[in-house]
Amino acid sequence: MLPTTSTTVFQVADISTALAFYRDILGFTEDFRYGNYAGVYLGNCALHLCAHTIWNRPLGGGAVVIIGDEVDIYCPTIQARGATILAEPADQQYGLRDFVTRDPDGNILTFSAPLLESPDN
């Protein structure tokens, strides 16, 4: 098998609450909804949200790193919309600039952007 893509699935308590957060706070677009299961996307990043209990998974135990083109404008934008910022944007030794937030159920989202190399490097 040669995988072509993957999708993170977050367990959430209420699909409508989760969709509102991802849409209205983080700026994702709703892709689909089938009962208590939905998909959202931002750019080329897709996430699935699961509010049913078929698999009996705990709420808020998920985490994802989303890599994009910048974080310094996006972070204060979503913070102004009501997102809780757990870690402000900071340069990391591994070559990314990250910040961390969480959804209403406690799932962790790290947003990262590649650090620009200085002309001296």
XYZ file of C-alpha atoms in Angstrom:
121
model
C 0.000 0.000 0.000
C 1.157 3.516 -0.807
C -0.765 5.998 1.400
C -1.877 9.219 -0.241
C -3.144 11.146 2.788
C -4.217 10.807 6.404
C -6.673 12.549 8.679
C -6.593 13.172 12.409
C -9.861 12.319 14.191
C -10.660 14.234 17.387
C -13.200 12.884 19.851
C -15.590 15.684 20.859
C -18.576 15.875 23.205
C -20.949 17.734 20.894
C -20.565 17.927 17.130
C -22.363 21.280 16.768
C -20.202 22.927 19.448
C -17.045 21.498 17.915
C -18.004 22.582 14.392
C -18.762 26.107 15.603
C -15.345 26.325 17.277
C -13.394 25.039 14.289
C -15.394 27.222 11.878
C -15.910 30.459 13.827
C -12.766 30.558 15.983
C -10.098 28.713 13.990
C -11.424 29.566 10.509
C -11.875 26.031 9.173
C -14.536 25.226 6.573
C -17.044 22.449 7.149
C -16.508 19.744 4.535
C -19.193 17.237 5.523
C -21.388 16.103 8.379
C -22.977 12.698 8.879
C -24.851 12.691 12.159
C -22.272 12.882 14.951
C -19.256 12.764 12.605
C -17.953 15.713 10.586
C -14.977 16.886 8.586
C -13.403 20.332 8.458
C -10.468 21.751 6.528
C -8.170 24.750 6.484
C -6.050 25.027 3.378
C -4.861 21.480 2.651
C -5.274 20.340 6.262
C -8.298 18.158 7.049
C -9.556 17.138 10.486
C -12.438 14.864 11.426
C -14.580 15.409 14.506
C -16.305 12.454 16.153
C -19.088 12.888 18.729
C -20.422 9.344 18.709
C -19.305 6.803 21.271
C -18.957 3.701 19.096
C -15.221 3.393 19.857
C -15.543 4.569 23.455
C -12.575 6.958 23.191
C -11.899 9.652 25.801
C -12.596 13.302 25.049
C -9.699 15.682 24.577
C -6.968 13.106 24.206
C -5.969 14.100 20.698
C -3.158 16.240 19.363
C -2.093 17.426 15.943
C 0.635 19.639 14.491
C -0.537 21.771 11.573
C 2.256 23.280 9.495
C 1.487 26.378 7.480
C 3.096 29.455 6.013
C 2.965 31.686 9.135
C 1.758 31.794 12.744
C 2.321 35.386 13.893
C -0.813 36.783 12.246
C -2.968 33.681 12.717
C -2.357 33.348 16.481
C -3.668 36.794 17.537
C -6.499 36.454 15.009
C -7.882 33.299 16.584
C -7.138 34.591 20.090
C -9.301 37.645 19.356
C -12.080 35.261 18.271
C -11.888 33.428 21.611
C -9.223 30.728 21.263
C -7.196 29.936 24.374
C -3.495 30.168 23.598
C -1.496 27.696 25.699
C 1.904 28.689 24.294
C 2.592 31.913 22.393
C 4.465 31.802 19.057
C 8.109 30.970 19.648
C 11.052 29.838 17.555
C 11.973 26.212 18.164
C 15.329 24.470 17.795
C 13.812 22.059 15.296
C 13.344 24.828 12.722
C 9.702 25.780 13.270
C 7.925 28.672 14.920
C 5.027 27.216 16.955
C 2.067 28.182 19.066
C -0.358 25.911 20.864
C -4.116 26.077 21.435
C -6.858 23.618 22.380
C -10.423 23.004 21.351
C -13.351 23.066 23.817
C -12.863 19.345 24.524
C -9.140 19.679 25.280
C -7.702 18.368 22.001
C -4.356 20.087 21.407
C -3.528 21.886 18.168
C 0.011 23.103 17.521
C 0.282 25.500 14.596
C 3.769 25.759 13.116
C 5.586 27.574 10.349
C 9.101 26.966 9.052
C 11.647 29.460 10.339
C 13.136 31.642 7.666
C 16.834 31.118 7.344
C 18.909 34.238 7.849
C 21.330 35.248 5.089
C 24.173 34.496 7.528
C 23.290 30.772 7.712
